[in-house]
């Protein structure tokens, strides 16, 4: 199934995973098929996409029942996010996704390394951001960035902080009129500059001299 998937033949991959499950219901095959169905759903008509995502969620739940591993919990969290995005847009799905990602982190000892850990922290950060749990979202993105700087978590962390600042400013402005007490949302601590960001003062070439330049 994985070979067909890598070649882009998603239907053949689905057939292989279904065949494996007919032989034995394993958490690994369930997670693979759950992930594949979410990918197929992105390329399907709306009704087919919703059906595929709901089937993906059912398979992920079965995987957790069979083997409460980090990968199974991670798959369940991703399936809950897909249901939110495709079917319901309800906060309960985000809460369920967050709980699944938290459990995945606990099963992994809270210090997962490599792609799984970075992706887990990124998706957990997304669920928290959508719930407007801004400081925990920034912490999740900081974890993802520390595990794998290439996943774009640092950009998302700055995006969360900018969103918090805009909300705070908007509420402060709306709370100033009509005798209402001015309200502000407590801002999380701003993220440090990205390692790739140039924080040094700029100087013209003519200003440079031999030796160290501040």
PDB file of C-alpha atoms in Angstrom:
ATOM      1  CA  UNK A   1       0.000   0.000   0.000  1.00  0.00           C
ATOM      2  CA  UNK A   2       2.764   2.436   0.880  1.00  0.00           C
ATOM      3  CA  UNK A   3       4.533   1.770  -2.431  1.00  0.00           C
ATOM      4  CA  UNK A   4       1.381   2.503  -4.446  1.00  0.00           C
ATOM      5  CA  UNK A   5       0.826   5.615  -2.333  1.00  0.00           C
ATOM      6  CA  UNK A   6       4.317   6.890  -3.102  1.00  0.00           C
ATOM      7  CA  UNK A   7       3.637   6.353  -6.811  1.00  0.00           C
ATOM      8  CA  UNK A   8       0.436   8.401  -6.549  1.00  0.00           C
ATOM      9  CA  UNK A   9      -1.948   5.484  -7.132  1.00  0.00           C
ATOM     10  CA  UNK A  10      -4.218   6.163  -4.167  1.00  0.00           C
ATOM     11  CA  UNK A  11      -6.966   3.712  -5.143  1.00  0.00           C
ATOM     12  CA  UNK A  12      -4.484   0.858  -5.419  1.00  0.00           C
ATOM     13  CA  UNK A  13      -3.059   1.859  -2.049  1.00  0.00           C
ATOM     14  CA  UNK A  14      -6.522   1.843  -0.531  1.00  0.00           C
ATOM     15  CA  UNK A  15      -7.129  -1.631  -1.929  1.00  0.00           C
ATOM     16  CA  UNK A  16      -3.908  -2.901  -0.340  1.00  0.00           C
ATOM     17  CA  UNK A  17      -4.746  -1.458   3.071  1.00  0.00           C
ATOM     18  CA  UNK A  18      -8.262  -2.888   2.905  1.00  0.00           C
ATOM     19  CA  UNK A  19      -6.796  -6.268   2.013  1.00  0.00           C
ATOM     20  CA  UNK A  20      -4.418  -6.076   4.971  1.00  0.00           C
ATOM     21  CA  UNK A  21      -7.299  -5.218   7.294  1.00  0.00           C
ATOM     22  CA  UNK A  22      -9.358  -8.102   5.948  1.00  0.00           C
ATOM     23  CA  UNK A  23      -6.475 -10.361   6.955  1.00  0.00           C
ATOM     24  CA  UNK A  24      -5.838  -8.727  10.344  1.00  0.00           C
ATOM     25  CA  UNK A  25      -7.105  -5.556  12.016  1.00  0.00           C
ATOM     26  CA  UNK A  26      -3.886  -3.846  13.049  1.00  0.00           C
ATOM     27  CA  UNK A  27      -3.471  -0.306  14.373  1.00  0.00           C
ATOM     28  CA  UNK A  28      -0.787   0.437  11.780  1.00  0.00           C
ATOM     29  CA  UNK A  29      -3.007  -0.493   8.820  1.00  0.00           C
ATOM     30  CA  UNK A  30      -5.949   1.374  10.320  1.00  0.00           C
ATOM     31  CA  UNK A  31      -3.857   4.518  10.749  1.00  0.00           C
ATOM     32  CA  UNK A  32      -2.485   4.269   7.216  1.00  0.00           C
ATOM     33  CA  UNK A  33      -5.949   3.877   5.710  1.00  0.00           C
ATOM     34  CA  UNK A  34      -7.336   6.666   7.901  1.00  0.00           C
ATOM     35  CA  UNK A  35      -4.607   9.010   6.652  1.00  0.00           C
ATOM     36  CA  UNK A  36      -5.118   7.938   3.047  1.00  0.00           C
ATOM     37  CA  UNK A  37      -8.865   8.548   3.203  1.00  0.00           C
ATOM     38  CA  UNK A  38      -8.262  12.088   4.432  1.00  0.00           C
ATOM     39  CA  UNK A  39      -5.956  12.677   1.481  1.00  0.00           C
ATOM     40  CA  UNK A  40      -8.503  11.264  -0.971  1.00  0.00           C
ATOM     41  CA  UNK A  41     -11.195  13.434   0.639  1.00  0.00           C
ATOM     42  CA  UNK A  42      -9.249  16.578  -0.257  1.00  0.00           C
ATOM     43  CA  UNK A  43      -9.599  15.652  -3.925  1.00  0.00           C
ATOM     44  CA  UNK A  44     -13.247  14.568  -3.785  1.00  0.00           C
ATOM     45  CA  UNK A  45     -16.630  16.226  -4.178  1.00  0.00           C
ATOM     46  CA  UNK A  46     -18.071  17.628  -0.909  1.00  0.00           C
ATOM     47  CA  UNK A  47     -20.429  14.738  -0.138  1.00  0.00           C
ATOM     48  CA  UNK A  48     -17.760  12.138  -0.846  1.00  0.00           C
ATOM     49  CA  UNK A  49     -15.246  14.125   1.161  1.00  0.00           C
ATOM     50  CA  UNK A  50     -17.493  14.219   4.217  1.00  0.00           C
ATOM     51  CA  UNK A  51     -18.139  10.482   4.011  1.00  0.00           C
ATOM     52  CA  UNK A  52     -14.434   9.761   3.628  1.00  0.00           C
ATOM     53  CA  UNK A  53     -13.463  11.955   6.565  1.00  0.00           C
ATOM     54  CA  UNK A  54     -16.051  10.334   8.830  1.00  0.00           C
ATOM     55  CA  UNK A  55     -14.785   6.895   7.826  1.00  0.00           C
ATOM     56  CA  UNK A  56     -11.248   8.108   8.532  1.00  0.00           C
ATOM     57  CA  UNK A  57     -12.352   9.129  12.040  1.00  0.00           C
ATOM     58  CA  UNK A  58     -13.961   5.738  12.643  1.00  0.00           C
ATOM     59  CA  UNK A  59     -10.773   3.945  11.609  1.00  0.00           C
ATOM     60  CA  UNK A  60      -8.628   6.188  13.828  1.00  0.00           C
ATOM     61  CA  UNK A  61     -10.856   5.485  16.823  1.00  0.00           C
ATOM     62  CA  UNK A  62     -10.557   1.765  16.184  1.00  0.00           C
ATOM     63  CA  UNK A  63      -6.770   2.092  15.987  1.00  0.00           C
ATOM     64  CA  UNK A  64      -6.676   3.732  19.436  1.00  0.00           C
ATOM     65  CA  UNK A  65      -8.863   0.969  20.860  1.00  0.00           C
ATOM     66  CA  UNK A  66      -6.489  -1.650  19.496  1.00  0.00           C
ATOM     67  CA  UNK A  67      -3.232   0.072  20.397  1.00  0.00           C
ATOM     68  CA  UNK A  68      -3.106   3.312  22.378  1.00  0.00           C
ATOM     69  CA  UNK A  69       0.226   4.310  20.854  1.00  0.00           C
ATOM     70  CA  UNK A  70       1.502   7.773  20.029  1.00  0.00           C
ATOM     71  CA  UNK A  71       0.884   7.178  16.328  1.00  0.00           C
ATOM     72  CA  UNK A  72      -2.698   6.052  16.909  1.00  0.00           C
ATOM     73  CA  UNK A  73      -3.527   9.064  19.099  1.00  0.00           C
ATOM     74  CA  UNK A  74      -1.849  11.363  16.570  1.00  0.00           C
ATOM     75  CA  UNK A  75      -3.952   9.860  13.781  1.00  0.00           C
ATOM     76  CA  UNK A  76      -7.107  10.343  15.863  1.00  0.00           C
ATOM     77  CA  UNK A  77      -6.280  14.006  16.496  1.00  0.00           C
ATOM     78  CA  UNK A  78      -5.698  14.581  12.785  1.00  0.00           C
ATOM     79  CA  UNK A  79      -8.986  12.860  11.936  1.00  0.00           C
ATOM     80  CA  UNK A  80     -10.835  15.095  14.413  1.00  0.00           C
ATOM     81  CA  UNK A  81      -9.268  18.164  12.791  1.00  0.00           C
ATOM     82  CA  UNK A  82     -10.396  16.898   9.391  1.00  0.00           C
ATOM     83  CA  UNK A  83     -13.958  16.463  10.674  1.00  0.00           C
ATOM     84  CA  UNK A  84     -13.878  20.036  11.977  1.00  0.00           C
ATOM     85  CA  UNK A  85     -12.600  21.316   8.650  1.00  0.00           C
ATOM     86  CA  UNK A  86     -14.848  19.248   6.388  1.00  0.00           C
ATOM     87  CA  UNK A  87     -18.037  18.464   8.288  1.00  0.00           C
ATOM     88  CA  UNK A  88     -18.900  20.444  11.400  1.00  0.00           C
ATOM     89  CA  UNK A  89     -16.650  23.444  12.145  1.00  0.00           C
ATOM     90  CA  UNK A  90     -17.693  22.872  15.761  1.00  0.00           C
ATOM     91  CA  UNK A  91     -15.479  23.620  18.738  1.00  0.00           C
ATOM     92  CA  UNK A  92     -16.181  20.184  20.218  1.00  0.00           C
ATOM     93  CA  UNK A  93     -14.162  18.589  17.419  1.00  0.00           C
ATOM     94  CA  UNK A  94     -11.258  20.927  18.201  1.00  0.00           C
ATOM     95  CA  UNK A  95     -11.426  20.011  21.890  1.00  0.00           C
ATOM     96  CA  UNK A  96     -11.394  16.323  20.982  1.00  0.00           C
ATOM     97  CA  UNK A  97      -8.461  16.860  18.639  1.00  0.00           C
ATOM     98  CA  UNK A  98      -6.574  18.695  21.367  1.00  0.00           C
ATOM     99  CA  UNK A  99      -7.186  15.883  23.848  1.00  0.00           C
ATOM    100  CA  UNK A 100      -5.932  13.322  21.329  1.00  0.00           C
ATOM    101  CA  UNK A 101      -2.763  15.337  20.629  1.00  0.00           C
ATOM    102  CA  UNK A 102      -2.177  15.774  24.378  1.00  0.00           C
ATOM    103  CA  UNK A 103      -2.519  12.035  24.873  1.00  0.00           C
ATOM    104  CA  UNK A 104      -0.135  11.377  21.976  1.00  0.00           C
ATOM    105  CA  UNK A 105       2.425  13.626  23.636  1.00  0.00           C
ATOM    106  CA  UNK A 106       1.979  11.841  26.969  1.00  0.00           C
ATOM    107  CA  UNK A 107       2.380   8.414  25.389  1.00  0.00           C
ATOM    108  CA  UNK A 108       5.547   9.671  23.727  1.00  0.00           C
ATOM    109  CA  UNK A 109       6.902  10.895  27.049  1.00  0.00           C
ATOM    110  CA  UNK A 110       6.331  14.558  26.204  1.00  0.00           C
ATOM    111  CA  UNK A 111       9.639  14.806  24.361  1.00  0.00           C
ATOM    112  CA  UNK A 112       9.009  13.306  20.938  1.00  0.00           C
ATOM    113  CA  UNK A 113      11.803  13.813  18.459  1.00  0.00           C
ATOM    114  CA  UNK A 114      11.894  13.975  14.689  1.00  0.00           C
ATOM    115  CA  UNK A 115       9.086  14.471  12.188  1.00  0.00           C
ATOM    116  CA  UNK A 116       6.367  12.855  14.327  1.00  0.00           C
ATOM    117  CA  UNK A 117       7.103  15.166  17.247  1.00  0.00           C
ATOM    118  CA  UNK A 118       7.244  18.326  15.143  1.00  0.00           C
ATOM    119  CA  UNK A 119       4.082  17.456  13.217  1.00  0.00           C
ATOM    120  CA  UNK A 120       2.314  16.542  16.446  1.00  0.00           C
ATOM    121  CA  UNK A 121       3.216  19.863  18.054  1.00  0.00           C
ATOM    122  CA  UNK A 122       2.258  21.779  14.885  1.00  0.00           C
ATOM    123  CA  UNK A 123      -1.185  20.213  14.656  1.00  0.00           C
ATOM    124  CA  UNK A 124      -1.764  20.601  18.380  1.00  0.00           C
ATOM    125  CA  UNK A 125      -0.832  24.262  18.000  1.00  0.00           C
ATOM    126  CA  UNK A 126      -3.367  24.608  15.188  1.00  0.00           C
ATOM    127  CA  UNK A 127      -6.191  23.130  17.272  1.00  0.00           C
ATOM    128  CA  UNK A 128      -5.313  25.474  20.144  1.00  0.00           C
ATOM    129  CA  UNK A 129      -5.096  28.479  17.818  1.00  0.00           C
ATOM    130  CA  UNK A 130      -8.539  27.725  16.374  1.00  0.00           C
ATOM    131  CA  UNK A 131      -9.880  27.550  19.929  1.00  0.00           C
ATOM    132  CA  UNK A 132      -8.162  30.897  20.616  1.00  0.00           C
ATOM    133  CA  UNK A 133      -6.035  29.359  23.367  1.00  0.00           C
ATOM    134  CA  UNK A 134      -3.276  31.658  22.202  1.00  0.00           C
ATOM    135  CA  UNK A 135      -0.512  31.237  24.753  1.00  0.00           C
ATOM    136  CA  UNK A 136      -0.662  27.400  24.695  1.00  0.00           C
ATOM    137  CA  UNK A 137      -0.729  27.581  20.889  1.00  0.00           C
ATOM    138  CA  UNK A 138       2.460  29.645  20.881  1.00  0.00           C
ATOM    139  CA  UNK A 139       4.085  27.146  23.255  1.00  0.00           C
ATOM    140  CA  UNK A 140       3.125  24.263  20.953  1.00  0.00           C
ATOM    141  CA  UNK A 141       4.574  26.077  17.941  1.00  0.00           C
ATOM    142  CA  UNK A 142       7.753  26.822  19.889  1.00  0.00           C
ATOM    143  CA  UNK A 143       8.088  23.100  20.629  1.00  0.00           C
ATOM    144  CA  UNK A 144       7.559  22.236  16.961  1.00  0.00           C
ATOM    145  CA  UNK A 145      10.185  24.766  15.885  1.00  0.00           C
ATOM    146  CA  UNK A 146      12.727  23.371  18.366  1.00  0.00           C
ATOM    147  CA  UNK A 147      12.174  19.856  16.994  1.00  0.00           C
ATOM    148  CA  UNK A 148      12.240  20.769  13.298  1.00  0.00           C
ATOM    149  CA  UNK A 149      12.763  24.387  12.189  1.00  0.00           C
ATOM    150  CA  UNK A 150      11.714  23.497   8.629  1.00  0.00           C
ATOM    151  CA  UNK A 151       8.007  22.925   9.426  1.00  0.00           C
ATOM    152  CA  UNK A 152       7.166  26.634   9.579  1.00  0.00           C
ATOM    153  CA  UNK A 153       6.232  26.740  13.252  1.00  0.00           C
ATOM    154  CA  UNK A 154       8.139  29.959  13.943  1.00  0.00           C
ATOM    155  CA  UNK A 155       6.050  31.783  11.340  1.00  0.00           C
ATOM    156  CA  UNK A 156       2.860  30.407  12.896  1.00  0.00           C
ATOM    157  CA  UNK A 157       3.994  31.469  16.367  1.00  0.00           C
ATOM    158  CA  UNK A 158       4.419  35.044  15.147  1.00  0.00           C
ATOM    159  CA  UNK A 159       1.028  34.834  13.416  1.00  0.00           C
ATOM    160  CA  UNK A 160      -0.642  33.825  16.695  1.00  0.00           C
ATOM    161  CA  UNK A 161       0.944  36.743  18.513  1.00  0.00           C
ATOM    162  CA  UNK A 162      -0.085  39.204  15.807  1.00  0.00           C
ATOM    163  CA  UNK A 163      -3.643  37.870  15.985  1.00  0.00           C
ATOM    164  CA  UNK A 164      -3.659  38.309  19.777  1.00  0.00           C
ATOM    165  CA  UNK A 165      -2.426  41.876  19.399  1.00  0.00           C
ATOM    166  CA  UNK A 166      -5.124  42.729  16.851  1.00  0.00           C
ATOM    167  CA  UNK A 167      -7.871  41.254  19.032  1.00  0.00           C
ATOM    168  CA  UNK A 168      -6.583  43.118  22.063  1.00  0.00           C
ATOM    169  CA  UNK A 169      -6.508  46.414  20.173  1.00  0.00           C
ATOM    170  CA  UNK A 170     -10.003  45.869  18.742  1.00  0.00           C
ATOM    171  CA  UNK A 171     -11.536  45.043  22.120  1.00  0.00           C
ATOM    172  CA  UNK A 172      -9.758  47.968  23.716  1.00  0.00           C
ATOM    173  CA  UNK A 173     -11.173  50.339  21.104  1.00  0.00           C
ATOM    174  CA  UNK A 174     -14.732  48.972  21.333  1.00  0.00           C
ATOM    175  CA  UNK A 175     -14.666  49.057  25.129  1.00  0.00           C
ATOM    176  CA  UNK A 176     -13.817  52.727  25.323  1.00  0.00           C
ATOM    177  CA  UNK A 177     -17.176  54.160  24.309  1.00  0.00           C
ATOM    178  CA  UNK A 178     -20.645  54.336  25.859  1.00  0.00           C
ATOM    179  CA  UNK A 179     -19.324  54.521  29.404  1.00  0.00           C
ATOM    180  CA  UNK A 180     -18.094  50.946  29.240  1.00  0.00           C
ATOM    181  CA  UNK A 181     -14.864  50.114  30.984  1.00  0.00           C
ATOM    182  CA  UNK A 182     -12.092  49.648  28.474  1.00  0.00           C
ATOM    183  CA  UNK A 183     -11.215  45.962  28.093  1.00  0.00           C
ATOM    184  CA  UNK A 184      -8.047  44.383  26.802  1.00  0.00           C
ATOM    185  CA  UNK A 185      -7.138  40.773  26.175  1.00  0.00           C
ATOM    186  CA  UNK A 186      -3.926  39.823  28.029  1.00  0.00           C
ATOM    187  CA  UNK A 187      -1.277  39.360  25.367  1.00  0.00           C
ATOM    188  CA  UNK A 188       1.088  36.390  25.500  1.00  0.00           C
ATOM    189  CA  UNK A 189       4.768  37.165  25.566  1.00  0.00           C
ATOM    190  CA  UNK A 190       5.958  38.120  22.053  1.00  0.00           C
ATOM    191  CA  UNK A 191       8.143  35.485  20.410  1.00  0.00           C
ATOM    192  CA  UNK A 192      11.845  36.180  20.067  1.00  0.00           C
ATOM    193  CA  UNK A 193      13.122  37.120  16.599  1.00  0.00           C
ATOM    194  CA  UNK A 194      13.630  34.184  14.293  1.00  0.00           C
ATOM    195  CA  UNK A 195      17.167  32.903  14.093  1.00  0.00           C
ATOM    196  CA  UNK A 196      17.072  33.719  10.394  1.00  0.00           C
ATOM    197  CA  UNK A 197      15.818  37.251  11.025  1.00  0.00           C
ATOM    198  CA  UNK A 198      18.390  40.025  10.753  1.00  0.00           C
ATOM    199  CA  UNK A 199      18.246  42.045  14.000  1.00  0.00           C
ATOM    200  CA  UNK A 200      21.394  44.111  13.395  1.00  0.00           C
ATOM    201  CA  UNK A 201      21.164  47.778  12.367  1.00  0.00           C
ATOM    202  CA  UNK A 202      21.648  48.316   8.672  1.00  0.00           C
ATOM    203  CA  UNK A 203      24.553  50.385   7.380  1.00  0.00           C
ATOM    204  CA  UNK A 204      25.609  51.660   3.984  1.00  0.00           C
ATOM    205  CA  UNK A 205      28.608  50.052   2.374  1.00  0.00           C
ATOM    206  CA  UNK A 206      30.467  53.355   2.733  1.00  0.00           C
ATOM    207  CA  UNK A 207      30.113  53.124   6.536  1.00  0.00           C
ATOM    208  CA  UNK A 208      31.900  49.779   6.816  1.00  0.00           C
ATOM    209  CA  UNK A 209      35.525  49.731   7.901  1.00  0.00           C
ATOM    210  CA  UNK A 210      38.307  47.196   8.389  1.00  0.00           C
ATOM    211  CA  UNK A 211      37.889  44.991  11.467  1.00  0.00           C
ATOM    212  CA  UNK A 212      34.705  44.368  13.473  1.00  0.00           C
ATOM    213  CA  UNK A 213      31.599  46.321  12.592  1.00  0.00           C
ATOM    214  CA  UNK A 214      28.891  46.656  15.314  1.00  0.00           C
TER     215      UNK A 214
END
